[in-house]
Amino acid sequence: MKIAVLPGDGIGPEIVAEALKVLEVLRGEGVAIETETAPIGGAGYDTARQPLPPATLALAQKADAILLGAVGGPQYDALPRALRPEQGILGIRKALGLFANLRPAFLYPELADSSSLKPEIVAGLDLLIVRELTGDIYFGQPRGRRVNAGGETEGFDTMLYSEREIARIARVGFEAAMKRSRRLCSVDKANVLDTSILWREVVTGMAADYPEVALTHMYVDNAAMQLVRNPKQFDVIVTGNLFGDILSDEASMLVGSIGMLPSASLDAANKGLYEPIHGSAPDIAGQRKANPLATILSLAMMFRHTFERADVAGRVEQAVRKVLRQGLRTGDIAASGQAGVSTNAMGDAVVAALQH
Ligand code: IPM
Ligand code: MG
């Protein structure tokens, strides 16, 4: 198993280092893993003047799976869009055809008090957002700037989905629902957008293939509201790229901290890129404060989805539960007023839990 490791920027290298410690334990147990590291995002720009250097893309292409930290930082904010760190991650998603983004939001009972919502609203929460990742307004053409008839500059983007793109992500949603509680909620804005009207038609048309799945539809504004009103009504949510970006950040707060949420971005053959859903947090970079658990849990997802080693994934997840039960907390999940342990201490505790 060959893993391309792309630490990226900000806290990326720190959290990835902790996940690599976990990998090291697994390797010691005989799991055959090779890793190779390459720069992406701002680190790509610094070394090769490109957010996605060709050598990094080539490494990712030949790897079986990719582990990514995070990209971005204020020092790159003034760069033209094509050179910004975000283009590294968007470029790799597109080039590798990683259209299916799985973002689970699972509340560890130990963290019920870290949620900004009342414990009874979030207790037992376990939902999965299936976000389309290579289409929509993120990639639709045309886009850019132009001067309108009145001489004023306009910026514009194109929201665009083909039937084929909608059908393949909807299928991922239906299949995921089949493996869970068989409830699928498709989120769109079909009361306003043509893209969404097509989305709803295609998803509805596929429901006959999955008679056991209870399919519902919801407008995205309502979904945003329902997520904080009664999040347990959801099992699997399937949605487009932009809506999924926003709803998954919102969902992360339900479970205590964005520092807890892993993700998988899969192609049609389940090759995948695994990353925490949080960003590069430049404000705390280098301070050993970041929570490495989302990255470690992303590694667990890698073993489950790409390497088909649910046993290994389960052990890593159990190790994370164990350290939470032991009371270890980084600052983001610590009770208010408490300092929280360092990134390294958290990683070391997971390693220890895995070994015992
Ligand atoms: C995410 C991030 C990315 C996105 C950025 C970094 C391009 O917010 O993975 O959710 O918008 O998809
Ligand atoms: Mg996002």
mmCIF file of C-alpha atoms and ligand atoms in Angstrom:
data_model
loop_
_atom_site.group_PDB
_atom_site.id
_atom_site.type_symbol
_atom_site.label_atom_id
_atom_site.label_comp_id
_atom_site.label_asym_id
_atom_site.label_seq_id
_atom_site.Cartn_x
_atom_site.Cartn_y
_atom_site.Cartn_z
ATOM 1 C CA MET A 1 0.000 0.000 0.000
ATOM 2 C CA LYS A 2 1.549 3.189 -1.190
ATOM 3 C CA ILE A 3 0.431 6.387 0.491
ATOM 4 C CA ALA A 4 1.252 9.830 -0.846
ATOM 5 C CA VAL A 5 1.599 12.162 2.137
ATOM 6 C CA LEU A 6 0.842 15.823 1.453
ATOM 7 C CA PRO A 7 1.159 17.799 4.712
ATOM 8 C CA GLY A 8 0.475 21.228 3.173
ATOM 9 C CA ASP A 9 0.451 24.399 5.219
ATOM 10 C CA GLY A 10 -0.227 25.832 8.670
ATOM 11 C CA ILE A 11 -1.034 23.074 11.138
ATOM 12 C CA GLY A 12 -1.006 20.527 8.272
ATOM 13 C CA PRO A 13 2.533 19.228 8.922
ATOM 14 C CA GLU A 14 1.920 18.939 12.699
ATOM 15 C CA ILE A 15 -1.285 16.919 12.458
ATOM 16 C CA VAL A 16 0.012 14.734 9.645
ATOM 17 C CA ALA A 17 3.090 13.912 11.745
ATOM 18 C CA GLU A 18 0.800 12.459 14.423
ATOM 19 C CA ALA A 19 -1.086 10.360 11.878
ATOM 20 C CA LEU A 20 2.252 9.054 10.609
ATOM 21 C CA LYS A 21 3.084 7.880 14.137
ATOM 22 C CA VAL A 22 -0.079 5.808 14.029
ATOM 23 C CA LEU A 23 0.927 4.430 10.631
ATOM 24 C CA GLU A 24 4.314 3.524 12.067
ATOM 25 C CA VAL A 25 2.646 1.357 14.720
ATOM 26 C CA LEU A 26 0.607 -0.430 12.061
ATOM 27 C CA ARG A 27 3.699 -0.969 9.976
ATOM 28 C CA GLY A 28 5.439 -2.438 13.010
ATOM 29 C CA GLU A 29 2.596 -4.928 13.185
ATOM 30 C CA GLY A 30 3.255 -6.047 9.632
ATOM 31 C CA VAL A 31 0.787 -3.911 7.641
ATOM 32 C CA ALA A 32 2.757 -3.264 4.434
ATOM 33 C CA ILE A 33 2.724 0.506 3.958
ATOM 34 C CA GLU A 34 5.081 2.768 2.080
ATOM 35 C CA THR A 35 4.863 6.534 2.258
ATOM 36 C CA GLU A 36 6.296 9.348 0.218
ATOM 37 C CA THR A 37 5.885 13.031 1.043
ATOM 38 C CA ALA A 38 5.397 15.968 -1.327
ATOM 39 C CA PRO A 39 4.465 19.650 -1.053
ATOM 40 C CA ILE A 40 1.019 21.022 -1.910
ATOM 41 C CA GLY A 41 -0.763 24.341 -1.471
ATOM 42 C CA GLY A 42 1.375 27.171 -0.158
ATOM 43 C CA ALA A 43 4.223 24.709 0.404
ATOM 44 C CA GLY A 44 3.966 23.814 -3.297
ATOM 45 C CA TYR A 45 4.067 27.457 -4.213
ATOM 46 C CA ASP A 46 7.096 28.059 -1.986
ATOM 47 C CA THR A 47 9.085 25.169 -3.464
ATOM 48 C CA ALA A 48 7.885 25.048 -7.073
ATOM 49 C CA ARG A 49 5.865 28.244 -7.625
ATOM 50 C CA GLN A 50 2.710 26.146 -8.081
ATOM 51 C CA PRO A 51 0.072 25.038 -5.580
ATOM 52 C CA LEU A 52 0.006 21.609 -7.226
ATOM 53 C CA PRO A 53 3.530 20.899 -8.516
ATOM 54 C CA PRO A 54 3.566 18.298 -11.311
ATOM 55 C CA ALA A 55 5.760 15.986 -9.220
ATOM 56 C CA THR A 56 3.184 16.075 -6.420
ATOM 57 C CA LEU A 57 0.365 15.245 -8.817
ATOM 58 C CA ALA A 58 2.415 12.398 -10.332
ATOM 59 C CA LEU A 59 3.066 10.992 -6.855
ATOM 60 C CA ALA A 60 -0.625 11.197 -5.995
ATOM 61 C CA GLN A 61 -1.534 9.493 -9.259
ATOM 62 C CA LYS A 62 0.696 6.518 -8.689
ATOM 63 C CA ALA A 63 -0.161 6.134 -4.990
ATOM 64 C CA ASP A 64 -2.990 3.899 -3.780
ATOM 65 C CA ALA A 65 -4.206 6.568 -1.380
ATOM 66 C CA ILE A 66 -3.364 10.115 -0.354
ATOM 67 C CA LEU A 67 -3.192 11.616 3.123
ATOM 68 C CA LEU A 68 -3.518 15.381 3.139
ATOM 69 C CA GLY A 69 -3.137 17.869 5.993
ATOM 70 C CA ALA A 70 -4.503 21.274 5.068
ATOM 71 C CA VAL A 71 -3.660 24.144 2.738
ATOM 72 C CA GLY A 72 -3.713 27.917 2.904
ATOM 73 C CA GLY A 73 -2.264 30.838 4.807
ATOM 74 C CA PRO A 74 -2.476 34.622 4.928
ATOM 75 C CA GLN A 75 0.869 35.022 3.175
ATOM 76 C CA TYR A 76 -0.740 33.609 0.026
ATOM 77 C CA ASP A 77 -3.940 35.675 0.120
ATOM 78 C CA ALA A 78 -2.754 38.235 -2.391
ATOM 79 C CA LEU A 79 -1.781 35.698 -5.056
ATOM 80 C CA PRO A 80 -3.917 35.411 -8.192
ATOM 81 C CA ARG A 81 -6.541 32.670 -7.885
ATOM 82 C CA ALA A 82 -4.636 30.182 -10.056
ATOM 83 C CA LEU A 83 -1.672 30.263 -7.668
ATOM 84 C CA ARG A 84 -3.571 30.204 -4.394
ATOM 85 C CA PRO A 85 -3.069 27.184 -2.111
ATOM 86 C CA GLU A 86 -6.722 26.120 -2.487
ATOM 87 C CA GLN A 87 -6.033 25.416 -6.150
ATOM 88 C CA GLY A 88 -3.715 22.623 -5.013
ATOM 89 C CA ILE A 89 -6.502 20.723 -3.385
ATOM 90 C CA LEU A 90 -9.129 21.595 -5.977
ATOM 91 C CA GLY A 91 -6.687 20.570 -8.703
ATOM 92 C CA ILE A 92 -5.915 17.210 -7.172
ATOM 93 C CA ARG A 93 -9.613 16.445 -6.617
ATOM 94 C CA LYS A 94 -10.343 17.235 -10.245
ATOM 95 C CA ALA A 95 -7.287 15.546 -11.778
ATOM 96 C CA LEU A 96 -7.892 12.329 -9.867
ATOM 97 C CA GLY A 97 -11.652 12.323 -10.388
ATOM 98 C CA LEU A 98 -12.355 12.291 -6.636
ATOM 99 C CA PHE A 99 -16.025 13.115 -7.021
ATOM 100 C CA ALA A 100 -17.436 11.497 -3.893
ATOM 101 C CA ASN A 101 -16.680 13.259 -0.642
ATOM 102 C CA LEU A 102 -17.782 11.423 2.499
ATOM 103 C CA ARG A 103 -18.002 13.600 5.585
ATOM 104 C CA PRO A 104 -19.277 11.730 8.613
ATOM 105 C CA ALA A 105 -20.366 13.692 11.658
ATOM 106 C CA PHE A 106 -20.362 11.362 14.615
ATOM 107 C CA LEU A 107 -20.686 12.518 18.192
ATOM 108 C CA TYR A 108 -18.354 10.767 20.576
ATOM 109 C CA PRO A 109 -20.396 10.555 23.779
ATOM 110 C CA GLU A 110 -17.384 11.881 25.676
ATOM 111 C CA LEU A 111 -17.664 15.155 23.738
ATOM 112 C CA ALA A 112 -21.375 15.811 24.196
ATOM 113 C CA ASP A 113 -20.532 18.856 26.291
ATOM 114 C CA SER A 114 -18.230 20.330 23.652
ATOM 115 C CA SER A 115 -21.103 20.848 21.255
ATOM 116 C CA SER A 116 -22.616 24.292 21.164
ATOM 117 C CA LEU A 117 -26.023 22.592 21.155
ATOM 118 C CA LYS A 118 -27.788 21.058 24.138
ATOM 119 C CA PRO A 119 -26.606 17.503 24.863
ATOM 120 C CA GLU A 120 -30.088 16.037 24.296
ATOM 121 C CA ILE A 121 -30.200 17.478 20.765
ATOM 122 C CA VAL A 122 -26.891 15.935 19.747
ATOM 123 C CA ALA A 123 -26.617 12.789 21.923
ATOM 124 C CA GLY A 124 -26.220 9.795 19.643
ATOM 125 C CA LEU A 125 -25.791 11.907 16.532
ATOM 126 C CA ASP A 126 -24.345 9.970 13.608
ATOM 127 C CA LEU A 127 -24.848 11.415 10.169
ATOM 128 C CA LEU A 128 -23.021 11.253 6.889
ATOM 129 C CA ILE A 129 -22.792 14.065 4.374
ATOM 130 C CA VAL A 130 -22.092 12.844 0.847
ATOM 131 C CA ARG A 131 -20.828 15.887 -0.996
ATOM 132 C CA GLU A 132 -20.202 16.000 -4.748
ATOM 133 C CA LEU A 133 -16.651 17.271 -5.148
ATOM 134 C CA THR A 134 -15.623 17.827 -8.763
ATOM 135 C CA GLY A 135 -18.500 19.802 -10.253
ATOM 136 C CA ASP A 136 -20.918 22.610 -9.447
ATOM 137 C CA ILE A 137 -20.025 26.276 -9.183
ATOM 138 C CA TYR A 138 -16.527 25.270 -8.065
ATOM 139 C CA PHE A 139 -15.602 24.178 -11.583
ATOM 140 C CA GLY A 140 -18.375 25.368 -13.925
ATOM 141 C CA GLN A 141 -17.368 27.423 -16.939
ATOM 142 C CA PRO A 142 -17.515 30.225 -17.866
ATOM 143 C CA ARG A 143 -16.270 32.125 -14.873
ATOM 144 C CA GLY A 144 -14.217 35.196 -14.349
ATOM 145 C CA ARG A 145 -14.578 38.936 -14.630
ATOM 146 C CA ARG A 146 -15.933 41.101 -17.353
ATOM 147 C CA VAL A 147 -16.917 44.684 -17.900
ATOM 148 C CA ASN A 148 -20.636 45.071 -18.427
ATOM 149 C CA ALA A 149 -22.421 47.432 -20.801
ATOM 150 C CA GLY A 150 -22.454 50.107 -18.136
ATOM 151 C CA GLY A 151 -18.681 49.976 -17.850
ATOM 152 C CA GLU A 152 -18.813 48.291 -14.457
ATOM 153 C CA THR A 153 -16.695 45.249 -13.581
ATOM 154 C CA GLU A 154 -18.660 42.078 -12.781
ATOM 155 C CA GLY A 155 -17.494 38.803 -11.292
ATOM 156 C CA PHE A 156 -19.324 35.621 -12.315
ATOM 157 C CA ASP A 157 -19.304 31.859 -11.816
ATOM 158 C CA THR A 158 -21.392 29.101 -13.326
ATOM 159 C CA MET A 159 -23.339 26.539 -11.315
ATOM 160 C CA LEU A 160 -23.473 23.468 -13.501
ATOM 161 C CA TYR A 161 -24.269 19.764 -13.137
ATOM 162 C CA SER A 162 -24.771 17.153 -15.823
ATOM 163 C CA GLU A 163 -27.203 14.265 -15.379
ATOM 164 C CA ARG A 164 -24.275 11.865 -15.263
ATOM 165 C CA GLU A 165 -22.534 13.816 -12.488
ATOM 166 C CA ILE A 166 -25.722 13.950 -10.436
ATOM 167 C CA ALA A 167 -26.486 10.263 -10.943
ATOM 168 C CA ARG A 168 -23.061 9.036 -9.879
ATOM 169 C CA ILE A 169 -23.027 10.991 -6.621
ATOM 170 C CA ALA A 170 -26.658 10.102 -5.927
ATOM 171 C CA ARG A 171 -25.709 6.443 -6.308
ATOM 172 C CA VAL A 172 -22.999 6.893 -3.662
ATOM 173 C CA GLY A 173 -25.654 8.436 -1.416
ATOM 174 C CA PHE A 174 -28.147 5.612 -1.958
ATOM 175 C CA GLU A 175 -25.471 2.942 -1.440
ATOM 176 C CA ALA A 176 -24.297 4.629 1.770
ATOM 177 C CA ALA A 177 -27.890 4.798 3.017
ATOM 178 C CA MET A 178 -28.304 1.074 2.304
ATOM 179 C CA LYS A 179 -25.389 0.355 4.635
ATOM 180 C CA ARG A 180 -26.789 2.609 7.360
ATOM 181 C CA SER A 181 -30.347 3.480 8.440
ATOM 182 C CA ARG A 182 -31.699 3.608 4.875
ATOM 183 C CA ARG A 183 -32.705 7.240 5.015
ATOM 184 C CA LEU A 184 -31.401 9.576 2.341
ATOM 185 C CA CYS A 185 -32.068 13.307 2.241
ATOM 186 C CA SER A 186 -31.130 15.062 -0.987
ATOM 187 C CA VAL A 187 -30.403 18.741 -0.434
ATOM 188 C CA ASP A 188 -30.847 21.284 -3.214
ATOM 189 C CA LYS A 189 -32.345 24.673 -4.026
ATOM 190 C CA ALA A 190 -34.915 23.459 -6.532
ATOM 191 C CA ASN A 191 -37.291 26.319 -5.705
ATOM 192 C CA VAL A 192 -34.860 28.708 -7.370
ATOM 193 C CA LEU A 193 -32.072 27.071 -9.379
ATOM 194 C CA ASP A 194 -32.325 25.197 -12.675
ATOM 195 C CA THR A 195 -29.298 23.123 -11.694
ATOM 196 C CA SER A 196 -31.210 21.977 -8.628
ATOM 197 C CA ILE A 197 -34.397 21.186 -10.560
ATOM 198 C CA LEU A 198 -32.393 18.773 -12.697
ATOM 199 C CA TRP A 199 -30.649 17.452 -9.575
ATOM 200 C CA ARG A 200 -33.986 16.648 -7.944
ATOM 201 C CA GLU A 201 -35.359 14.983 -11.096
ATOM 202 C CA VAL A 202 -32.322 12.731 -11.460
ATOM 203 C CA VAL A 203 -32.233 11.741 -7.789
ATOM 204 C CA THR A 204 -35.976 11.062 -7.771
ATOM 205 C CA GLY A 205 -35.635 8.951 -10.906
ATOM 206 C CA MET A 206 -33.114 6.687 -9.172
ATOM 207 C CA ALA A 207 -35.266 5.998 -6.137
ATOM 208 C CA ALA A 208 -36.917 3.040 -7.878
ATOM 209 C CA ASP A 209 -33.539 1.240 -7.842
ATOM 210 C CA TYR A 210 -33.493 1.542 -4.046
ATOM 211 C CA PRO A 211 -37.001 0.700 -2.822
ATOM 212 C CA GLU A 212 -35.700 0.142 0.719
ATOM 213 C CA VAL A 213 -34.299 3.658 1.011
ATOM 214 C CA ALA A 214 -36.641 6.369 2.276
ATOM 215 C CA LEU A 215 -35.735 9.319 0.055
ATOM 216 C CA THR A 216 -36.611 12.875 1.036
ATOM 217 C CA HIS A 217 -35.705 16.244 -0.464
ATOM 218 C CA MET A 218 -34.925 19.438 1.357
ATOM 219 C CA TYR A 219 -34.019 22.957 0.328
ATOM 220 C CA VAL A 220 -30.579 23.940 1.479
ATOM 221 C CA ASP A 221 -31.717 26.868 3.609
ATOM 222 C CA ASN A 222 -34.123 24.617 5.462
ATOM 223 C CA ALA A 223 -31.427 21.934 5.783
ATOM 224 C CA ALA A 224 -29.099 24.474 7.393
ATOM 225 C CA MET A 225 -31.830 25.265 9.885
ATOM 226 C CA GLN A 226 -32.851 21.645 10.517
ATOM 227 C CA LEU A 227 -29.233 20.692 11.208
ATOM 228 C CA VAL A 228 -29.238 22.832 14.317
ATOM 229 C CA ARG A 229 -32.918 22.329 15.183
ATOM 230 C CA ASN A 230 -33.065 18.542 15.062
ATOM 231 C CA PRO A 231 -29.933 17.022 13.511
ATOM 232 C CA LYS A 232 -30.878 13.457 14.445
ATOM 233 C CA GLN A 233 -33.589 13.443 11.780
ATOM 234 C CA PHE A 234 -30.765 12.926 9.253
ATOM 235 C CA ASP A 235 -28.952 9.745 8.359
ATOM 236 C CA VAL A 236 -27.324 10.342 4.960
ATOM 237 C CA ILE A 237 -27.422 13.721 3.238
ATOM 238 C CA VAL A 238 -26.434 13.892 -0.431
ATOM 239 C CA THR A 239 -25.775 17.291 -1.956
ATOM 240 C CA GLY A 240 -23.716 19.325 -4.409
ATOM 241 C CA ASN A 241 -20.272 20.758 -3.966
ATOM 242 C CA LEU A 242 -21.107 24.244 -2.675
ATOM 243 C CA PHE A 243 -23.997 23.272 -0.399
ATOM 244 C CA GLY A 244 -21.959 20.365 0.940
ATOM 245 C CA ASP A 245 -19.017 22.618 1.720
ATOM 246 C CA ILE A 246 -21.208 24.825 3.870
ATOM 247 C CA LEU A 247 -23.371 22.159 5.527
ATOM 248 C CA SER A 248 -20.378 20.028 6.470
ATOM 249 C CA ASP A 249 -18.744 22.895 8.353
ATOM 250 C CA GLU A 250 -22.038 23.458 10.121
ATOM 251 C CA ALA A 251 -22.377 19.751 10.971
ATOM 252 C CA SER A 252 -18.900 19.735 12.458
ATOM 253 C CA MET A 253 -20.004 22.060 15.224
ATOM 254 C CA LEU A 254 -22.769 19.661 16.239
ATOM 255 C CA VAL A 255 -20.164 17.123 17.261
ATOM 256 C CA GLY A 256 -18.013 19.447 19.305
ATOM 257 C CA SER A 257 -15.193 20.550 17.081
ATOM 258 C CA ILE A 258 -14.215 20.738 13.476
ATOM 259 C CA GLY A 259 -10.972 19.239 14.776
ATOM 260 C CA MET A 260 -12.718 15.872 15.079
ATOM 261 C CA LEU A 261 -14.042 15.371 11.559
ATOM 262 C CA PRO A 262 -12.292 13.224 8.956
ATOM 263 C CA SER A 263 -13.203 12.926 5.305
ATOM 264 C CA ALA A 264 -12.696 10.681 2.326
ATOM 265 C CA SER A 265 -12.739 11.837 -1.284
ATOM 266 C CA LEU A 266 -13.159 8.839 -3.551
ATOM 267 C CA ASP A 267 -13.009 8.110 -7.257
ATOM 268 C CA ALA A 268 -15.111 5.497 -9.027
ATOM 269 C CA ALA A 269 -12.686 2.737 -7.938
ATOM 270 C CA ASN A 270 -12.517 3.826 -4.276
ATOM 271 C CA LYS A 271 -9.036 5.211 -4.601
ATOM 272 C CA GLY A 272 -9.089 8.139 -2.266
ATOM 273 C CA LEU A 273 -7.714 11.244 -0.728
ATOM 274 C CA TYR A 274 -8.171 11.477 3.022
ATOM 275 C CA GLU A 275 -8.059 14.705 4.949
ATOM 276 C CA PRO A 276 -9.490 16.403 7.999
ATOM 277 C CA ILE A 277 -12.276 18.762 6.987
ATOM 278 C CA HIS A 278 -10.774 21.653 8.916
ATOM 279 C CA GLY A 279 -8.359 24.124 7.384
ATOM 280 C CA SER A 280 -4.752 25.088 8.012
ATOM 281 C CA ALA A 281 -5.502 27.265 11.082
ATOM 282 C CA PRO A 282 -2.554 29.627 10.553
ATOM 283 C CA ASP A 283 -3.346 31.376 13.840
ATOM 284 C CA ILE A 284 -2.225 28.335 15.846
ATOM 285 C CA ALA A 285 0.314 26.852 13.427
ATOM 286 C CA GLY A 286 3.571 25.768 15.038
ATOM 287 C CA GLN A 287 2.186 26.053 18.555
ATOM 288 C CA ARG A 288 1.436 22.360 19.035
ATOM 289 C CA LYS A 289 -2.171 23.189 19.891
ATOM 290 C CA ALA A 290 -3.939 21.614 16.925
ATOM 291 C CA ASN A 291 -6.143 18.559 17.342
ATOM 292 C CA PRO A 292 -4.663 15.674 15.314
ATOM 293 C CA LEU A 293 -7.700 13.410 15.760
ATOM 294 C CA ALA A 294 -9.468 14.371 12.526
ATOM 295 C CA THR A 295 -6.329 13.430 10.609
ATOM 296 C CA ILE A 296 -5.894 10.185 12.527
ATOM 297 C CA LEU A 297 -9.560 9.378 11.883
ATOM 298 C CA SER A 298 -8.997 10.167 8.195
ATOM 299 C CA LEU A 299 -6.335 7.493 8.220
ATOM 300 C CA ALA A 300 -8.899 5.096 9.670
ATOM 301 C CA MET A 301 -11.235 5.959 6.798
ATOM 302 C CA MET A 302 -8.392 5.196 4.373
ATOM 303 C CA PHE A 303 -8.085 1.690 5.756
ATOM 304 C CA ARG A 304 -11.836 1.195 5.567
ATOM 305 C CA HIS A 305 -12.559 2.553 2.102
ATOM 306 C CA THR A 306 -9.419 2.176 0.004
ATOM 307 C CA PHE A 307 -7.531 -0.684 1.648
ATOM 308 C CA GLU A 308 -10.656 -2.588 2.695
ATOM 309 C CA ARG A 309 -9.220 -3.204 6.133
ATOM 310 C CA ALA A 310 -12.191 -2.457 8.338
ATOM 311 C CA ASP A 311 -10.375 -4.284 11.141
ATOM 312 C CA VAL A 312 -7.498 -1.786 11.134
ATOM 313 C CA ALA A 313 -9.900 1.152 10.759
ATOM 314 C CA GLY A 314 -11.916 -0.070 13.718
ATOM 315 C CA ARG A 315 -8.833 -0.375 15.898
ATOM 316 C CA VAL A 316 -7.704 3.165 15.131
ATOM 317 C CA GLU A 317 -11.190 4.475 15.875
ATOM 318 C CA GLN A 318 -11.276 2.531 19.136
ATOM 319 C CA ALA A 319 -7.911 3.997 20.098
ATOM 320 C CA VAL A 320 -9.310 7.491 19.556
ATOM 321 C CA ARG A 321 -12.324 6.667 21.703
ATOM 322 C CA LYS A 322 -10.051 5.369 24.389
ATOM 323 C CA VAL A 323 -8.015 8.573 24.646
ATOM 324 C CA LEU A 324 -11.234 10.591 24.789
ATOM 325 C CA ARG A 325 -12.469 8.333 27.574
ATOM 326 C CA GLN A 326 -9.173 8.850 29.360
ATOM 327 C CA GLY A 327 -10.012 12.548 29.324
ATOM 328 C CA LEU A 328 -7.373 13.788 26.910
ATOM 329 C CA ARG A 329 -8.470 17.001 25.221
ATOM 330 C CA THR A 330 -6.749 19.405 22.907
ATOM 331 C CA GLY A 331 -7.779 23.039 23.351
ATOM 332 C CA ASP A 332 -10.612 22.896 20.796
ATOM 333 C CA ILE A 333 -12.467 20.175 22.736
ATOM 334 C CA ALA A 334 -11.339 21.070 26.256
ATOM 335 C CA ALA A 335 -13.815 22.419 28.791
ATOM 336 C CA SER A 336 -13.733 26.195 28.845
ATOM 337 C CA GLY A 337 -10.904 27.507 30.960
ATOM 338 C CA GLN A 338 -8.824 24.335 30.518
ATOM 339 C CA ALA A 339 -5.592 24.444 28.597
ATOM 340 C CA GLY A 340 -5.719 21.211 26.663
ATOM 341 C CA VAL A 341 -2.896 18.833 25.802
ATOM 342 C CA SER A 342 -0.466 19.364 22.950
ATOM 343 C CA THR A 343 -0.805 17.951 19.448
ATOM 344 C CA ASN A 344 2.048 15.538 20.177
ATOM 345 C CA ALA A 345 0.643 14.409 23.504
ATOM 346 C CA MET A 346 -2.658 13.584 21.810
ATOM 347 C CA GLY A 347 -0.906 11.667 19.021
ATOM 348 C CA ASP A 348 1.263 9.782 21.511
ATOM 349 C CA ALA A 349 -1.796 8.837 23.549
ATOM 350 C CA VAL A 350 -3.492 7.376 20.469
ATOM 351 C CA VAL A 351 -0.333 5.420 19.697
ATOM 352 C CA ALA A 352 -0.255 4.085 23.256
ATOM 353 C CA ALA A 353 -3.939 3.175 23.127
ATOM 354 C CA LEU A 354 -3.348 1.298 19.881
ATOM 355 C CA GLN A 355 -0.542 -0.706 21.410
ATOM 356 C CA HIS A 356 -2.497 -1.843 24.467
HETATM 357 C C1 IPM B 1 -13.144 21.967 2.117
HETATM 358 C C2 IPM B 1 -12.456 23.288 1.954
HETATM 359 C C3 IPM B 1 -12.101 23.465 0.491
HETATM 360 C C4 IPM B 1 -13.387 23.516 -0.294
HETATM 361 C C5 IPM B 1 -11.206 24.681 0.171
HETATM 362 C C6 IPM B 1 -9.926 24.639 0.979
HETATM 363 C C7 IPM B 1 -10.905 24.777 -1.288
HETATM 364 O O1 IPM B 1 -13.243 24.306 2.453
HETATM 365 O O2 IPM B 1 -12.540 20.925 1.801
HETATM 366 O O3 IPM B 1 -14.288 21.953 2.572
HETATM 367 O O4 IPM B 1 -14.017 24.571 -0.420
HETATM 368 O O5 IPM B 1 -13.798 22.466 -0.798
HETATM 369 MG MG MG B 2 -15.013 23.654 3.437
#
